[in-house]
């Protein structure tokens, strides 16, 4: 396997002799490896086998990444930063393409490894939540004037009208006969349908603008320097044009949950308002200058929106027979559904406080 990986790495414009290629981390989507070069003067690299089942247009995905990182690098240079450390650098293949396609149809891509950095797996303190908000906020702020078109490599992503179409079709088919078992859970979805569609209509109409969004805002997709400062946002496979509220809402869904996404003990699950406030402070410290009044108005709502969408998707997959998410037991998606719903209920109960926090933080910049 190592010889195969070395051969694949050799297809790219690597600076220096390749010493070793070894696995790095346990990615849920892509297979990731580090390419170590022989000389200290040469950089190391990240090699990834892209998941072609999820990303059906990898050439367009790589083109999106380069368009976005080029824009970021220009902004970083203009402010006197280091574009090779503060933004991803894609390394082309020797034929000039942004990827290499092997004989089995697998797609591979390489970028420079950014060394001397710190990554966190969980933002479980207000301090880290603040930095996470600041990191995604910086990313969005530097791209707020990005005007080039991006290919939609994840059609329907966070589009609740598209999700309802899937939902209605799944309920109509009920392929494994589970719908009758979850009448109460189905009611949760239907009770909020119109509220969610009213929000999405604002996006469709352009009242809420479309911007460049990251779409995977976990804290481990932000690299920090040794002093604890935000350095670089990584893992740009999912970058696309959408409302920036999707990034904020998705971060809140993951950051503020006091339990696990699939916590069987619902008593563990709630929204931590302190983490919500800290992330919001970090996020608005970078984004307050470009957010429109309508975006600001729906910032808190986006946390409910994304969490609701995830309740729907887990329940839909359970009814459909567990075809999308990997499950560890026949009830796993149902456990996920109930845990995410408990988080949504906690957000709904604290919604007035969430709105107040957003309003107070924005007033600091008025």
XYZ file of C-alpha atoms in Angstrom:
366
model
C 0.000 0.000 0.000
C 2.803 2.414 0.848
C 4.385 1.873 -2.563
C 1.049 2.629 -4.199
C 0.676 5.790 -2.127
C 4.230 6.852 -2.988
C 3.437 6.355 -6.665
C 0.279 8.452 -6.360
C 2.124 11.164 -4.421
C 4.717 11.151 -7.192
C 2.044 12.284 -9.641
C 1.980 15.709 -7.965
C 4.342 18.688 -8.093
C 6.030 17.843 -4.789
C 8.965 20.033 -3.814
C 11.742 17.629 -2.781
C 12.173 13.892 -2.522
C 9.358 11.874 -0.939
C 10.549 10.117 2.189
C 7.391 8.367 3.456
C 3.611 8.471 3.026
C 1.580 7.464 6.084
C -2.039 7.670 7.288
C -3.135 10.802 9.132
C -6.223 10.874 11.352
C -9.488 9.008 10.904
C -11.526 11.016 8.435
C -15.229 10.196 8.099
C -15.396 11.206 4.439
C -11.953 11.228 2.814
C -8.878 9.035 3.362
C -6.042 11.284 4.478
C -2.261 10.765 4.454
C 0.780 12.880 5.166
C 3.636 13.019 2.678
C 6.911 13.567 4.498
C 9.741 14.905 2.351
C 13.417 14.099 2.862
C 14.851 17.594 3.404
C 13.952 20.050 6.191
C 13.895 22.824 3.581
C 11.053 21.129 1.695
C 7.461 21.281 2.978
C 5.426 18.239 3.902
C 2.088 17.652 2.211
C -1.411 16.311 2.800
C -2.607 13.659 0.342
C -6.317 12.830 0.233
C -8.397 10.295 -1.602
C -11.627 12.208 -2.136
C -14.920 10.417 -1.525
C -16.484 10.266 -4.994
C -19.733 8.844 -3.566
C -20.372 12.078 -1.667
C -18.596 14.486 -4.013
C -19.790 13.598 -7.482
C -17.920 16.435 -9.249
C -14.450 16.466 -7.716
C -12.833 18.540 -10.510
C -15.399 21.301 -9.838
C -14.862 20.930 -6.082
C -11.119 21.455 -6.484
C -11.746 24.429 -8.754
C -13.973 25.958 -6.042
C -11.228 25.469 -3.468
C -8.566 27.160 -5.585
C -10.829 30.106 -6.446
C -11.571 30.646 -2.758
C -8.000 30.168 -1.508
C -6.613 32.513 -4.160
C -9.001 35.194 -2.925
C -8.006 34.515 0.674
C -4.300 34.678 -0.157
C -4.692 38.080 -1.811
C -6.449 39.392 1.303
C -3.780 37.911 3.583
C -0.944 39.425 1.537
C -2.664 42.820 1.567
C -2.751 42.829 5.355
C 0.859 41.656 5.677
C 0.168 38.030 6.611
C 1.689 34.761 5.453
C -0.483 33.307 2.658
C 1.136 29.852 2.871
C 0.290 29.505 6.563
C -2.978 31.405 6.776
C -4.672 29.753 3.774
C -4.555 26.324 2.168
C -2.157 25.889 -0.745
C -3.300 23.335 -3.314
C -0.461 21.466 -5.055
C -1.335 20.598 -8.671
C -0.594 17.288 -10.342
C 2.289 17.155 -12.796
C -0.138 17.425 -15.703
C -1.396 20.744 -14.305
C -4.742 19.462 -13.069
C -5.826 20.106 -9.490
C -6.297 16.381 -8.904
C -5.057 12.982 -10.063
C -7.475 10.285 -11.172
C -6.043 6.779 -10.823
C -6.773 3.666 -12.892
C -9.607 2.667 -10.548
C -11.369 5.986 -10.973
C -10.373 7.298 -7.547
C -9.614 11.004 -7.216
C -6.601 12.260 -5.263
C -5.593 15.786 -4.249
C -2.631 17.320 -2.442
C -2.118 20.489 -0.432
C 0.808 21.773 1.608
C 0.939 20.692 5.251
C 0.888 23.648 7.666
C 3.256 22.782 10.503
C 3.649 24.165 14.038
C -0.092 24.399 14.568
C -2.610 23.313 17.186
C -5.975 21.679 16.461
C -8.758 21.055 18.981
C -11.333 18.292 18.765
C -14.025 19.984 20.845
C -14.895 23.545 21.802
C -15.990 22.823 25.359
C -15.002 26.151 26.950
C -16.234 29.695 26.249
C -12.680 30.659 25.280
C -12.466 28.016 22.553
C -16.017 28.730 21.403
C -15.069 32.394 20.996
C -12.045 31.444 18.904
C -14.163 29.078 16.799
C -16.612 31.875 16.067
C -13.756 34.218 15.278
C -12.201 31.694 12.878
C -15.342 31.138 10.823
C -16.105 34.853 11.032
C -12.664 35.727 9.623
C -13.140 33.225 6.822
C -16.504 34.702 5.860
C -15.340 38.310 6.242
C -12.374 37.867 3.901
C -14.711 36.315 1.322
C -17.573 38.790 1.736
C -16.573 40.543 -1.516
C -15.949 37.320 -3.467
C -17.930 37.593 -6.702
C -16.843 34.589 -8.782
C -19.369 31.805 -9.371
C -18.878 28.550 -7.468
C -20.164 25.190 -8.639
C -22.861 23.758 -6.362
C -21.153 20.495 -5.487
C -23.777 19.562 -2.841
C -27.185 20.277 -4.442
C -29.929 20.800 -1.867
C -27.531 21.186 1.059
C -29.391 22.924 3.930
C -32.287 23.622 1.535
C -35.319 22.746 3.624
C -37.676 22.808 0.625
C -35.511 20.117 -0.967
C -35.467 18.171 2.328
C -39.264 18.308 2.581
C -39.548 16.894 -0.923
C -37.350 13.960 0.175
C -39.316 13.700 3.430
C -42.721 13.560 1.744
C -41.515 10.930 -0.727
C -40.048 8.817 2.088
C -43.240 8.987 4.167
C -45.314 8.041 1.139
C -43.159 4.985 0.434
C -42.483 3.973 4.058
C -40.212 1.247 2.620
C -39.627 -0.742 5.822
C -42.899 -0.018 7.627
C -41.457 2.156 10.385
C -43.613 5.276 9.963
C -46.417 3.973 12.174
C -43.928 3.549 15.057
C -42.866 7.196 15.000
C -46.125 9.116 14.691
C -45.115 11.420 17.538
C -41.739 12.165 15.980
C -43.359 12.823 12.586
C -45.629 15.329 14.326
C -42.506 17.217 15.550
C -41.478 17.743 11.946
C -44.882 18.748 10.643
C -45.590 21.237 13.458
C -42.603 23.345 12.379
C -42.791 22.902 8.607
C -44.311 26.307 7.786
C -41.962 28.194 10.100
C -38.926 26.674 8.404
C -40.282 27.277 4.904
C -40.945 30.946 5.712
C -37.282 31.354 6.615
C -36.070 29.547 3.507
C -38.298 31.686 1.298
C -36.240 34.711 2.404
C -33.128 32.980 1.053
C -34.864 32.040 -2.194
C -36.117 35.598 -2.671
C -32.689 37.113 -1.979
C -33.825 38.995 1.130
C -31.127 36.974 2.877
C -28.081 37.106 0.557
C -25.920 34.276 -0.696
C -22.230 34.299 0.250
C -19.272 31.918 0.343
C -19.806 29.419 3.153
C -17.633 26.670 4.620
C -20.388 24.207 5.577
C -18.355 22.114 8.022
C -17.679 24.433 10.946
C -16.301 21.972 13.508
C -13.529 23.395 15.698
C -11.047 20.856 14.293
C -11.358 22.545 10.905
C -9.598 25.588 12.343
C -5.833 25.580 12.918
C -4.330 27.720 15.671
C -0.778 28.962 16.086
C 1.285 28.123 19.169
C 0.103 31.357 20.818
C -3.514 30.234 20.533
C -4.501 32.625 17.732
C -6.689 31.561 14.801
C -4.358 30.791 11.910
C -6.191 29.022 9.090
C -9.533 27.426 8.211
C -9.022 24.043 6.544
C -11.062 21.239 4.925
C -12.661 23.298 2.166
C -14.253 20.423 0.234
C -17.744 21.630 1.130
C -17.216 25.308 0.294
C -20.096 26.673 -1.775
C -22.446 29.622 -2.209
C -25.193 29.733 0.430
C -26.418 31.899 3.267
C -23.729 32.533 5.880
C -26.388 31.707 8.484
C -25.895 28.036 7.617
C -22.341 28.138 8.988
C -23.405 29.958 12.142
C -26.377 27.680 12.760
C -24.405 24.496 12.152
C -21.692 25.642 14.534
C -24.295 26.310 17.211
C -25.807 22.870 16.708
C -22.475 21.203 17.442
C -20.766 23.640 19.840
C -23.608 24.270 22.279
C -24.848 20.696 22.773
C -24.112 19.585 26.350
C -24.625 15.948 25.339
C -23.747 13.736 22.403
C -25.357 13.917 18.983
C -26.641 10.384 19.597
C -26.964 10.606 23.379
C -29.349 7.912 24.664
C -29.733 9.857 27.934
C -31.810 12.885 26.989
C -31.120 14.395 30.392
C -27.606 15.111 29.159
C -28.790 17.156 26.193
C -29.398 20.902 26.245
C -28.099 24.083 24.672
C -25.330 25.790 26.662
C -26.206 29.496 26.517
C -22.714 30.459 27.691
C -21.132 28.696 24.730
C -23.733 30.308 22.462
C -22.770 33.750 23.730
C -19.021 33.146 23.423
C -19.259 31.843 19.850
C -21.529 34.751 18.913
C -19.054 37.251 20.341
C -16.190 35.748 18.351
C -18.241 35.476 15.176
C -19.594 39.026 15.289
C -16.172 40.463 16.087
C -15.304 39.620 12.463
C -18.647 39.742 10.630
C -20.511 42.723 12.072
C -19.280 45.011 9.279
C -20.830 43.039 6.419
C -23.941 41.375 7.869
C -27.184 42.864 6.580
C -30.018 43.718 9.000
C -31.985 40.701 7.748
C -29.023 38.354 8.324
C -28.607 39.735 11.827
C -32.334 39.317 12.495
C -32.202 35.600 11.663
C -28.836 34.742 13.189
C -30.313 33.147 16.312
C -33.044 31.465 14.275
C -30.448 29.725 12.112
C -29.407 27.611 15.102
C -32.965 26.292 15.342
C -33.197 25.879 11.578
C -30.077 23.724 11.187
C -30.895 21.649 14.282
C -34.438 21.076 13.011
C -33.074 20.021 9.632
C -30.905 17.431 11.362
C -33.860 16.085 13.354
C -35.691 15.671 10.040
C -32.761 13.989 8.309
C -32.116 11.478 11.108
C -35.814 10.589 11.324
C -36.151 10.385 7.543
C -33.220 7.985 7.356
C -34.738 5.835 10.110
C -38.040 5.643 8.217
C -36.163 4.912 4.987
C -34.317 1.960 6.514
C -30.985 3.583 7.455
C -29.545 4.092 3.986
C -27.600 7.327 4.502
C -26.046 7.498 7.973
C -23.959 4.678 9.348
C -25.731 3.030 12.277
C -24.513 0.883 15.163
C -27.942 -0.548 15.975
C -31.418 -0.689 14.384
C -32.539 2.180 16.662
C -29.469 4.378 16.197
C -31.091 6.937 13.896
C -34.113 7.132 16.177
C -31.833 7.782 19.161
C -30.147 10.524 17.139
C -33.539 11.977 16.215
C -34.674 12.220 19.828
C -31.372 13.672 21.028
C -31.392 16.350 18.324
C -35.025 17.132 19.095
C -34.168 17.616 22.759
C -31.472 20.089 21.688
C -33.995 21.871 19.454
C -36.456 22.119 22.339
C -33.732 23.621 24.535
C -32.993 26.204 21.841
C -36.679 27.028 21.518
C -36.982 27.495 25.284
C -33.984 29.860 25.315
C -34.721 31.586 22.009
C -35.557 34.975 23.541
C -32.189 34.953 25.337
C -30.418 33.941 22.119
C -31.980 36.876 20.277
C -31.092 39.235 23.120
C -27.454 38.139 23.080
C -27.157 38.691 19.318
C -28.783 42.131 19.630
C -26.541 43.199 22.527
C -23.377 42.039 20.798
C -24.279 43.849 17.577
C -24.982 47.034 19.523
C -21.349 47.071 20.610
C -20.410 47.842 17.007
C -23.210 50.318 16.227
